[in-house]
Amino acid sequence: MFHHLIASFLPHLPKKFIWLFSRRYISGVNLEDAVKTALQLHPAGAWTTIDRLGEFITCMKQAEESRDAYMTIIDRFGIENLNVTYSLKPSGFGLLIDFEACYELIRQVVMKAHDGNQLVRIDMEDSACVDREIELYRRLHAEFPGNTGIAIQSYLRRTANDLKEVAEWHTSESPVNIRLCKGIYNESEKIAYKRPEEINRRYLADLEFLLNRGIYTAIATHDKELVNGAFGLIDKYQLSPTQYEFQMLYGVSPDLRTAIIEKGHHLRVYVPYGEEWFGYSTRRLKENPEMVKHIIKAMFVRA
Ligand SMILES: Cc1cc2nc3c(=O)[nH]c(=O)nc-3n(C[C@H](O)[C@H](O)[C@H](O)COP(=O)(O)OP(=O)(O)OC[C@H]3O[C@@H](n4cnc5c(N)ncnc54)[C@H](O)[C@@H]3O)c2cc1C
């Protein structure tokens, strides 16, 4: 209740004040801020995935701007010697306005990544987008299997079935690439598991399903219980670090990040940037008021 109250109040505060906590999670407003962050993370052994903020659009002209922006991002990172991938939210490409046009725009981005032998991952959004985003991935994977991946959310009740479907597309010539996360949107109990223990149990079951099938998995979590569970599965299936990676959000749990890298695992940091940082921050708060506790902490504790 307290978190809900604060979450609804924060968007009315001055932008400068919101930036005080957002800056911990967002690399900056411009592409060069994201480049700078990636270059800073690189010497510590962290790879990066770049996300341009701006998923809420109202017309396909804005979707074309998203496509153009990602083309520029890929060009810009192409001149750096970094291990980088790109993460995008299909709603920013018009997913909910015109599915076919959205697919075509994202396909152009993936084709460009393919030319540079890089990867574009489809972030998973709220439950209204899941069918469409899996369909996008099905098509893109069929054409560019090595250059595209998708995020899957363990809190969704449908996920075990979705993973079975996606695993059927996986072959050694056309490998599937999954980022497994808990899921961040505020879904109803009908759609999503709600109890933390249940979400964690589902997460580890989903992770075992993927790793057992040799599917490259990005283990996206800051939850120590899940990280330890992942270590156990990596041992159980005798996996080499080329078969998975860990992923964490920029600004979250840097100590855990260092500990994972020091153990010899690959780790990628999700680096968002963009002019839409204010809307992004306040929308994320409305979707998940529990974030308030992290924000309050971030105001006092420097990462
Ligand atoms: C790389 C990456 C990509 C993601 N992509 C998606 C996606 O495509 N779709 C989607 O729905 N969700 C995505 N998420 C978000 C994810 O679904 C979770 O909501 C988020 O990671 C928190 O879950 P957790 O596993 O870290 O566990 P939690 O139990 O939520 O967190 C574990 C601990 O991590 C710390 N922590 C977690 N989040 C924060 C924070 N924001 N600020 C400060 N501390 C924090 C806290 O100490 C907390 O106790 C992504 C997460 C990561 C790491």
mmCIF file of C-alpha atoms and ligand atoms in Angstrom:
data_model
loop_
_atom_site.group_PDB
_atom_site.id
_atom_site.type_symbol
_atom_site.label_atom_id
_atom_site.label_comp_id
_atom_site.label_asym_id
_atom_site.label_seq_id
_atom_site.Cartn_x
_atom_site.Cartn_y
_atom_site.Cartn_z
ATOM 1 C CA MET A 1 0.000 0.000 0.000
ATOM 2 C CA PHE A 2 2.809 2.384 1.029
ATOM 3 C CA HIS A 3 4.767 1.495 -2.129
ATOM 4 C CA HIS A 4 1.655 2.004 -4.307
ATOM 5 C CA LEU A 5 1.154 5.453 -2.780
ATOM 6 C CA ILE A 6 4.740 6.516 -3.408
ATOM 7 C CA ALA A 7 4.710 5.033 -6.932
ATOM 8 C CA SER A 8 1.684 7.136 -7.900
ATOM 9 C CA PHE A 9 3.209 10.244 -6.322
ATOM 10 C CA LEU A 10 6.697 10.062 -7.895
ATOM 11 C CA PRO A 11 5.694 11.015 -11.494
ATOM 12 C CA HIS A 12 4.549 14.397 -10.158
ATOM 13 C CA LEU A 13 7.933 15.220 -8.675
ATOM 14 C CA PRO A 14 10.465 17.329 -10.635
ATOM 15 C CA LYS A 15 12.361 15.388 -13.317
ATOM 16 C CA LYS A 16 15.674 16.327 -11.708
ATOM 17 C CA PHE A 17 14.591 14.602 -8.512
ATOM 18 C CA ILE A 18 13.539 11.403 -10.322
ATOM 19 C CA TRP A 19 16.898 11.435 -12.146
ATOM 20 C CA LEU A 20 18.627 11.164 -8.741
ATOM 21 C CA PHE A 21 17.546 7.541 -8.497
ATOM 22 C CA SER A 22 17.081 6.712 -12.192
ATOM 23 C CA ARG A 23 20.719 7.488 -13.013
ATOM 24 C CA ARG A 24 21.740 4.398 -11.091
ATOM 25 C CA TYR A 25 19.773 2.202 -13.529
ATOM 26 C CA ILE A 26 20.068 4.161 -16.789
ATOM 27 C CA SER A 27 23.378 4.879 -18.474
ATOM 28 C CA GLY A 28 22.265 8.282 -19.792
ATOM 29 C CA VAL A 29 20.246 10.087 -22.402
ATOM 30 C CA ASN A 30 22.481 9.643 -25.463
ATOM 31 C CA LEU A 31 23.945 6.700 -27.328
ATOM 32 C CA GLU A 32 27.416 7.909 -26.347
ATOM 33 C CA ASP A 33 26.429 7.451 -22.677
ATOM 34 C CA ALA A 34 25.684 3.782 -23.400
ATOM 35 C CA VAL A 35 28.986 3.415 -25.276
ATOM 36 C CA LYS A 36 30.842 4.965 -22.335
ATOM 37 C CA THR A 37 29.131 2.601 -19.872
ATOM 38 C CA ALA A 38 29.920 -0.447 -22.026
ATOM 39 C CA LEU A 39 33.560 0.644 -22.257
ATOM 40 C CA GLN A 40 33.694 1.081 -18.465
ATOM 41 C CA LEU A 41 32.204 -2.370 -17.819
ATOM 42 C CA HIS A 42 34.432 -4.153 -20.327
ATOM 43 C CA PRO A 43 37.768 -4.124 -18.350
ATOM 44 C CA ALA A 44 36.002 -5.805 -15.408
ATOM 45 C CA GLY A 45 35.057 -8.662 -17.735
ATOM 46 C CA ALA A 46 31.396 -7.735 -18.194
ATOM 47 C CA TRP A 47 29.724 -7.978 -21.602
ATOM 48 C CA THR A 48 26.803 -5.677 -22.389
ATOM 49 C CA THR A 49 23.415 -5.622 -24.068
ATOM 50 C CA ILE A 50 22.138 -2.219 -25.150
ATOM 51 C CA ASP A 51 18.497 -1.171 -24.791
ATOM 52 C CA ARG A 52 17.135 2.075 -26.200
ATOM 53 C CA LEU A 53 14.279 3.307 -24.030
ATOM 54 C CA GLY A 54 11.101 4.274 -25.813
ATOM 55 C CA GLU A 55 8.650 1.387 -25.955
ATOM 56 C CA PHE A 56 5.409 3.395 -25.749
ATOM 57 C CA ILE A 57 4.570 4.707 -29.220
ATOM 58 C CA THR A 58 1.347 5.767 -30.902
ATOM 59 C CA CYS A 59 2.106 5.578 -34.642
ATOM 60 C CA MET A 60 4.253 3.622 -37.090
ATOM 61 C CA LYS A 61 6.362 6.687 -37.831
ATOM 62 C CA GLN A 62 7.745 6.375 -34.301
ATOM 63 C CA ALA A 63 8.290 2.645 -34.969
ATOM 64 C CA GLU A 64 10.425 3.553 -37.983
ATOM 65 C CA GLU A 65 12.396 5.923 -35.745
ATOM 66 C CA SER A 66 13.033 2.990 -33.377
ATOM 67 C CA ARG A 67 14.324 0.950 -36.323
ATOM 68 C CA ASP A 68 16.590 3.816 -37.421
ATOM 69 C CA ALA A 69 17.877 4.302 -33.885
ATOM 70 C CA TYR A 70 18.831 0.618 -33.570
ATOM 71 C CA MET A 71 20.563 0.762 -36.969
ATOM 72 C CA THR A 72 22.654 3.654 -35.637
ATOM 73 C CA ILE A 73 23.381 1.779 -32.393
ATOM 74 C CA ILE A 74 24.629 -1.252 -34.318
ATOM 75 C CA ASP A 75 26.819 0.972 -36.535
ATOM 76 C CA ARG A 76 28.234 2.791 -33.511
ATOM 77 C CA PHE A 77 29.076 -0.332 -31.526
ATOM 78 C CA GLY A 78 30.483 -1.915 -34.682
ATOM 79 C CA ILE A 79 33.547 0.316 -34.358
ATOM 80 C CA GLU A 80 34.218 -0.729 -30.741
ATOM 81 C CA ASN A 81 35.925 -3.973 -29.879
ATOM 82 C CA LEU A 82 33.299 -5.112 -27.351
ATOM 83 C CA ASN A 83 31.142 -8.191 -26.804
ATOM 84 C CA VAL A 84 27.770 -6.511 -27.200
ATOM 85 C CA THR A 85 24.224 -7.579 -28.094
ATOM 86 C CA TYR A 86 21.084 -5.466 -28.537
ATOM 87 C CA SER A 87 17.806 -5.770 -26.624
ATOM 88 C CA LEU A 88 14.588 -4.322 -27.975
ATOM 89 C CA LYS A 89 10.950 -4.115 -26.955
ATOM 90 C CA PRO A 90 8.645 -4.880 -29.899
ATOM 91 C CA SER A 91 5.949 -2.496 -28.647
ATOM 92 C CA GLY A 92 8.421 0.263 -29.554
ATOM 93 C CA PHE A 93 8.318 -1.091 -33.107
ATOM 94 C CA GLY A 94 4.518 -1.044 -33.304
ATOM 95 C CA LEU A 95 3.719 -4.571 -32.052
ATOM 96 C CA LEU A 96 0.287 -3.506 -30.839
ATOM 97 C CA ILE A 97 -0.418 -1.230 -33.836
ATOM 98 C CA ASP A 98 0.535 -3.283 -36.917
ATOM 99 C CA PHE A 99 2.103 -6.700 -36.316
ATOM 100 C CA GLU A 100 3.326 -7.304 -39.888
ATOM 101 C CA ALA A 101 4.942 -3.867 -40.157
ATOM 102 C CA CYS A 102 6.531 -4.366 -36.720
ATOM 103 C CA TYR A 103 7.942 -7.729 -37.815
ATOM 104 C CA GLU A 104 9.402 -6.167 -40.970
ATOM 105 C CA LEU A 105 11.093 -3.333 -39.031
ATOM 106 C CA ILE A 106 12.623 -5.693 -36.458
ATOM 107 C CA ARG A 107 13.666 -8.049 -39.262
ATOM 108 C CA GLN A 108 15.670 -5.183 -40.803
ATOM 109 C CA VAL A 109 17.460 -4.646 -37.487
ATOM 110 C CA VAL A 110 18.185 -8.368 -37.124
ATOM 111 C CA MET A 111 19.448 -8.513 -40.715
ATOM 112 C CA LYS A 112 21.890 -5.735 -39.912
ATOM 113 C CA ALA A 113 23.044 -7.580 -36.794
ATOM 114 C CA HIS A 114 23.403 -10.707 -38.930
ATOM 115 C CA ASP A 115 25.734 -8.820 -41.290
ATOM 116 C CA GLY A 116 27.993 -8.015 -38.313
ATOM 117 C CA ASN A 117 27.538 -11.492 -36.746
ATOM 118 C CA GLN A 118 25.759 -10.024 -33.714
ATOM 119 C CA LEU A 119 22.605 -10.818 -31.751
ATOM 120 C CA VAL A 120 19.330 -8.961 -31.198
ATOM 121 C CA ARG A 121 17.163 -10.154 -28.334
ATOM 122 C CA ILE A 122 13.433 -9.583 -28.067
ATOM 123 C CA ASP A 123 12.579 -8.471 -24.525
ATOM 124 C CA MET A 124 9.368 -10.010 -23.213
ATOM 125 C CA GLU A 125 6.718 -7.465 -22.304
ATOM 126 C CA ASP A 126 3.382 -7.801 -20.490
ATOM 127 C CA SER A 127 1.058 -10.773 -21.042
ATOM 128 C CA ALA A 128 -0.874 -9.028 -23.856
ATOM 129 C CA CYS A 129 2.317 -9.210 -25.955
ATOM 130 C CA VAL A 130 3.503 -12.763 -25.268
ATOM 131 C CA ASP A 131 1.815 -14.628 -28.170
ATOM 132 C CA ARG A 132 2.908 -11.972 -30.641
ATOM 133 C CA GLU A 133 6.476 -11.819 -29.344
ATOM 134 C CA ILE A 134 6.886 -15.606 -29.519
ATOM 135 C CA GLU A 135 5.541 -15.500 -33.083
ATOM 136 C CA LEU A 136 8.076 -12.759 -33.929
ATOM 137 C CA TYR A 137 10.834 -14.934 -32.534
ATOM 138 C CA ARG A 138 9.583 -18.025 -34.417
ATOM 139 C CA ARG A 139 9.870 -16.161 -37.721
ATOM 140 C CA LEU A 140 13.157 -14.403 -36.980
ATOM 141 C CA HIS A 141 14.750 -17.580 -35.665
ATOM 142 C CA ALA A 142 13.729 -19.454 -38.818
ATOM 143 C CA GLU A 143 15.652 -16.920 -40.914
ATOM 144 C CA PHE A 144 18.467 -15.780 -38.583
ATOM 145 C CA PRO A 145 18.898 -18.490 -35.915
ATOM 146 C CA GLY A 146 22.327 -17.292 -34.749
ATOM 147 C CA ASN A 147 21.389 -13.628 -34.571
ATOM 148 C CA THR A 148 18.224 -13.557 -32.526
ATOM 149 C CA GLY A 149 17.012 -14.555 -29.085
ATOM 150 C CA ILE A 150 14.011 -13.957 -26.852
ATOM 151 C CA ALA A 151 13.298 -13.412 -23.161
ATOM 152 C CA ILE A 152 10.922 -15.796 -21.356
ATOM 153 C CA GLN A 153 9.311 -15.080 -17.965
ATOM 154 C CA SER A 154 9.142 -17.877 -15.388
ATOM 155 C CA TYR A 155 6.298 -16.238 -13.452
ATOM 156 C CA LEU A 156 3.815 -16.918 -16.266
ATOM 157 C CA ARG A 157 1.677 -20.043 -15.854
ATOM 158 C CA ARG A 158 1.941 -20.679 -19.604
ATOM 159 C CA THR A 159 5.749 -20.693 -19.697
ATOM 160 C CA ALA A 160 6.370 -24.450 -19.366
ATOM 161 C CA ASN A 161 4.280 -24.956 -22.532
ATOM 162 C CA ASP A 162 5.952 -22.056 -24.339
ATOM 163 C CA LEU A 163 9.368 -23.505 -23.585
ATOM 164 C CA LYS A 164 8.311 -26.910 -24.963
ATOM 165 C CA GLU A 165 7.211 -25.199 -28.174
ATOM 166 C CA VAL A 166 10.376 -23.118 -28.518
ATOM 167 C CA ALA A 167 12.596 -26.134 -27.712
ATOM 168 C CA GLU A 168 11.108 -27.930 -30.732
ATOM 169 C CA TRP A 169 12.710 -25.301 -32.985
ATOM 170 C CA HIS A 170 16.149 -25.984 -31.489
ATOM 171 C CA THR A 171 18.662 -27.923 -33.596
ATOM 172 C CA SER A 172 22.459 -27.750 -33.770
ATOM 173 C CA GLU A 173 22.216 -25.836 -37.095
ATOM 174 C CA SER A 174 19.451 -23.516 -35.837
ATOM 175 C CA PRO A 175 20.086 -23.041 -32.118
ATOM 176 C CA VAL A 176 17.516 -21.358 -29.921
ATOM 177 C CA ASN A 177 18.737 -18.627 -27.535
ATOM 178 C CA ILE A 178 16.661 -17.821 -24.435
ATOM 179 C CA ARG A 179 17.005 -15.209 -21.690
ATOM 180 C CA LEU A 180 15.244 -16.587 -18.623
ATOM 181 C CA CYS A 181 13.943 -13.985 -16.149
ATOM 182 C CA LYS A 182 11.287 -13.963 -13.436
ATOM 183 C CA GLY A 183 9.125 -11.314 -15.157
ATOM 184 C CA ILE A 184 8.629 -7.714 -14.107
ATOM 185 C CA TYR A 185 5.040 -6.795 -14.985
ATOM 186 C CA ASN A 186 2.188 -6.737 -12.529
ATOM 187 C CA GLU A 187 0.110 -9.663 -13.863
ATOM 188 C CA SER A 188 -3.044 -11.162 -12.336
ATOM 189 C CA GLU A 189 -2.927 -14.375 -10.336
ATOM 190 C CA LYS A 190 -4.830 -16.113 -13.139
ATOM 191 C CA ILE A 191 -1.940 -15.465 -15.502
ATOM 192 C CA ALA A 192 1.114 -15.510 -13.267
ATOM 193 C CA TYR A 193 2.465 -17.250 -10.189
ATOM 194 C CA LYS A 194 2.603 -14.748 -7.364
ATOM 195 C CA ARG A 195 4.360 -16.370 -4.423
ATOM 196 C CA PRO A 196 8.135 -15.774 -4.506
ATOM 197 C CA GLU A 197 8.913 -19.432 -3.564
ATOM 198 C CA GLU A 198 6.705 -20.650 -6.382
ATOM 199 C CA ILE A 199 8.311 -18.292 -8.933
ATOM 200 C CA ASN A 200 11.777 -19.444 -7.834
ATOM 201 C CA ARG A 201 10.742 -23.124 -8.067
ATOM 202 C CA ARG A 202 9.375 -22.524 -11.567
ATOM 203 C CA TYR A 203 12.512 -20.558 -12.567
ATOM 204 C CA LEU A 204 14.848 -23.410 -11.643
ATOM 205 C CA ALA A 205 12.584 -25.987 -13.346
ATOM 206 C CA ASP A 206 12.566 -23.869 -16.537
ATOM 207 C CA LEU A 207 16.317 -23.389 -16.336
ATOM 208 C CA GLU A 208 16.897 -27.130 -15.973
ATOM 209 C CA PHE A 209 14.583 -27.785 -18.930
ATOM 210 C CA LEU A 210 16.696 -25.466 -21.112
ATOM 211 C CA LEU A 211 20.172 -26.449 -19.934
ATOM 212 C CA ASN A 212 19.365 -30.164 -20.104
ATOM 213 C CA ARG A 213 18.513 -29.702 -23.799
ATOM 214 C CA GLY A 214 21.724 -27.825 -24.594
ATOM 215 C CA ILE A 215 19.846 -24.583 -25.260
ATOM 216 C CA TYR A 216 22.012 -21.469 -24.812
ATOM 217 C CA THR A 217 20.469 -19.671 -21.838
ATOM 218 C CA ALA A 218 21.022 -16.188 -20.471
ATOM 219 C CA ILE A 219 20.372 -16.594 -16.741
ATOM 220 C CA ALA A 220 18.952 -13.148 -15.928
ATOM 221 C CA THR A 221 18.581 -12.681 -12.189
ATOM 222 C CA HIS A 222 20.087 -10.970 -9.126
ATOM 223 C CA ASP A 223 18.504 -13.490 -6.767
ATOM 224 C CA LYS A 224 21.315 -15.325 -4.952
ATOM 225 C CA GLU A 225 19.161 -18.413 -4.457
ATOM 226 C CA LEU A 226 18.650 -18.657 -8.232
ATOM 227 C CA VAL A 227 22.282 -17.891 -9.001
ATOM 228 C CA ASN A 228 23.327 -20.725 -6.635
ATOM 229 C CA GLY A 229 20.669 -22.997 -8.168
ATOM 230 C CA ALA A 230 22.110 -22.175 -11.606
ATOM 231 C CA PHE A 231 25.637 -23.039 -10.396
ATOM 232 C CA GLY A 232 24.257 -26.420 -9.256
ATOM 233 C CA LEU A 233 22.689 -27.117 -12.670
ATOM 234 C CA ILE A 234 25.836 -26.027 -14.507
ATOM 235 C CA ASP A 235 27.764 -28.609 -12.439
ATOM 236 C CA LYS A 236 25.088 -31.276 -12.847
ATOM 237 C CA TYR A 237 25.116 -31.025 -16.665
ATOM 238 C CA GLN A 238 28.887 -30.382 -16.820
ATOM 239 C CA LEU A 239 28.364 -27.270 -18.927
ATOM 240 C CA SER A 240 31.164 -25.146 -20.298
ATOM 241 C CA PRO A 241 30.873 -21.318 -20.056
ATOM 242 C CA THR A 242 30.196 -21.222 -23.803
ATOM 243 C CA GLN A 243 26.760 -22.802 -23.218
ATOM 244 C CA TYR A 244 25.191 -20.105 -21.031
ATOM 245 C CA GLU A 245 25.757 -16.642 -19.608
ATOM 246 C CA PHE A 246 24.512 -14.724 -16.599
ATOM 247 C CA GLN A 247 22.792 -11.376 -17.087
ATOM 248 C CA MET A 248 22.111 -8.528 -14.686
ATOM 249 C CA LEU A 249 20.627 -5.044 -14.911
ATOM 250 C CA TYR A 250 22.897 -2.015 -14.926
ATOM 251 C CA GLY A 251 23.123 -0.569 -11.427
ATOM 252 C CA VAL A 252 21.835 -3.666 -9.609
ATOM 253 C CA SER A 253 23.938 -5.889 -7.312
ATOM 254 C CA PRO A 254 27.437 -5.052 -8.617
ATOM 255 C CA ASP A 255 29.049 -7.209 -5.902
ATOM 256 C CA LEU A 256 27.193 -10.297 -7.083
ATOM 257 C CA ARG A 257 28.153 -9.392 -10.652
ATOM 258 C CA THR A 258 31.856 -9.363 -9.709
ATOM 259 C CA ALA A 259 31.560 -12.621 -7.760
ATOM 260 C CA ILE A 260 29.984 -14.414 -10.756
ATOM 261 C CA ILE A 261 32.693 -13.167 -13.137
ATOM 262 C CA GLU A 262 35.441 -14.140 -10.684
ATOM 263 C CA LYS A 263 34.126 -17.706 -10.680
ATOM 264 C CA GLY A 264 34.815 -17.864 -14.433
ATOM 265 C CA HIS A 265 31.271 -17.416 -15.790
ATOM 266 C CA HIS A 266 30.357 -14.991 -18.555
ATOM 267 C CA LEU A 267 28.138 -12.113 -17.455
ATOM 268 C CA ARG A 268 26.328 -9.523 -19.525
ATOM 269 C CA VAL A 269 24.965 -6.234 -18.163
ATOM 270 C CA TYR A 270 21.715 -4.833 -19.552
ATOM 271 C CA VAL A 271 22.428 -1.151 -20.259
ATOM 272 C CA PRO A 272 19.402 1.069 -21.004
ATOM 273 C CA TYR A 273 19.774 4.595 -22.322
ATOM 274 C CA GLY A 274 17.553 7.181 -23.953
ATOM 275 C CA GLU A 275 15.553 10.353 -23.772
ATOM 276 C CA GLU A 276 12.544 8.352 -22.620
ATOM 277 C CA TRP A 277 14.159 7.605 -19.267
ATOM 278 C CA PHE A 278 11.575 9.598 -17.294
ATOM 279 C CA GLY A 279 8.546 7.816 -18.742
ATOM 280 C CA TYR A 280 10.396 4.500 -18.495
ATOM 281 C CA SER A 281 11.211 4.992 -14.806
ATOM 282 C CA THR A 282 7.771 6.149 -13.763
ATOM 283 C CA ARG A 283 5.933 3.499 -15.838
ATOM 284 C CA ARG A 284 8.113 0.739 -14.367
ATOM 285 C CA LEU A 285 7.101 2.044 -10.948
ATOM 286 C CA LYS A 286 3.414 1.899 -11.715
ATOM 287 C CA GLU A 287 3.820 -1.621 -13.120
ATOM 288 C CA ASN A 288 5.725 -2.781 -10.108
ATOM 289 C CA PRO A 289 5.423 -0.556 -7.019
ATOM 290 C CA GLU A 290 7.714 -2.965 -5.146
ATOM 291 C CA MET A 291 10.556 -1.213 -7.036
ATOM 292 C CA VAL A 292 10.009 1.711 -4.678
ATOM 293 C CA LYS A 293 11.963 -0.064 -1.964
ATOM 294 C CA HIS A 294 14.971 -0.266 -4.292
ATOM 295 C CA ILE A 295 14.581 3.384 -5.228
ATOM 296 C CA ILE A 296 14.421 4.554 -1.642
ATOM 297 C CA LYS A 297 17.560 2.509 -0.940
ATOM 298 C CA ALA A 298 19.240 3.908 -4.067
ATOM 299 C CA MET A 299 18.708 7.444 -2.780
ATOM 300 C CA PHE A 300 20.899 6.686 0.209
ATOM 301 C CA VAL A 301 23.257 3.943 -0.895
ATOM 302 C CA ARG A 302 25.599 4.553 -3.804
ATOM 303 C CA ALA A 303 26.294 1.566 -6.044
HETATM 304 C C1 LIG B 1 19.329 -8.765 -17.909
HETATM 305 C C2 LIG B 1 17.896 -8.742 -17.520
HETATM 306 C C3 LIG B 1 16.933 -8.659 -18.514
HETATM 307 C C4 LIG B 1 15.578 -8.663 -18.181
HETATM 308 N N1 LIG B 1 14.637 -8.677 -19.175
HETATM 309 C C5 LIG B 1 13.339 -8.780 -18.840
HETATM 310 C C6 LIG B 1 12.338 -8.935 -19.845
HETATM 311 O O1 LIG B 1 12.615 -9.002 -21.043
HETATM 312 N N2 LIG B 1 11.052 -8.996 -19.440
HETATM 313 C C7 LIG B 1 10.681 -8.949 -18.116
HETATM 314 O O2 LIG B 1 9.502 -9.047 -17.810
HETATM 315 N N3 LIG B 1 11.618 -8.804 -17.148
HETATM 316 C C8 LIG B 1 12.924 -8.718 -17.475
HETATM 317 N N4 LIG B 1 13.856 -8.595 -16.495
HETATM 318 C C9 LIG B 1 13.440 -8.309 -15.103
HETATM 319 C C10 LIG B 1 13.207 -9.597 -14.316
HETATM 320 O O3 LIG B 1 12.068 -10.230 -14.843
HETATM 321 C C11 LIG B 1 12.990 -9.292 -12.818
HETATM 322 O O4 LIG B 1 11.881 -8.515 -12.638
HETATM 323 C C12 LIG B 1 14.160 -8.600 -12.150
HETATM 324 O O5 LIG B 1 15.379 -9.098 -12.622
HETATM 325 C C13 LIG B 1 14.126 -8.854 -10.634
HETATM 326 O O6 LIG B 1 14.132 -10.231 -10.394
HETATM 327 P P1 LIG B 1 15.360 -11.021 -9.762
HETATM 328 O O7 LIG B 1 15.453 -12.338 -10.456
HETATM 329 O O8 LIG B 1 16.573 -10.198 -9.793
HETATM 330 O O9 LIG B 1 14.882 -11.367 -8.290
HETATM 331 P P2 LIG B 1 14.373 -10.422 -7.119
HETATM 332 O O10 LIG B 1 13.976 -11.369 -6.026
HETATM 333 O O11 LIG B 1 13.358 -9.448 -7.595
HETATM 334 O O12 LIG B 1 15.646 -9.623 -6.710
HETATM 335 C C14 LIG B 1 16.719 -10.257 -6.036
HETATM 336 C C15 LIG B 1 17.545 -9.165 -5.384
HETATM 337 O O13 LIG B 1 18.117 -8.356 -6.416
HETATM 338 C C16 LIG B 1 18.080 -7.000 -6.046
HETATM 339 N N5 LIG B 1 17.276 -6.278 -7.037
HETATM 340 C C17 LIG B 1 16.455 -6.800 -7.982
HETATM 341 N N6 LIG B 1 15.938 -5.830 -8.775
HETATM 342 C C18 LIG B 1 16.462 -4.648 -8.305
HETATM 343 C C19 LIG B 1 16.351 -3.283 -8.683
HETATM 344 N N7 LIG B 1 15.603 -2.904 -9.721
HETATM 345 N N8 LIG B 1 17.054 -2.361 -7.971
HETATM 346 C C20 LIG B 1 17.856 -2.718 -6.929
HETATM 347 N N9 LIG B 1 17.995 -3.994 -6.529
HETATM 348 C C21 LIG B 1 17.319 -4.946 -7.186
HETATM 349 C C22 LIG B 1 17.521 -6.926 -4.664
HETATM 350 O O14 LIG B 1 18.588 -6.970 -3.742
HETATM 351 C C23 LIG B 1 16.730 -8.186 -4.546
HETATM 352 O O15 LIG B 1 16.591 -8.633 -3.241
HETATM 353 C C24 LIG B 1 15.203 -8.673 -16.801
HETATM 354 C C25 LIG B 1 16.179 -8.775 -15.820
HETATM 355 C C26 LIG B 1 17.504 -8.832 -16.160
HETATM 356 C C27 LIG B 1 18.508 -9.008 -15.079
#
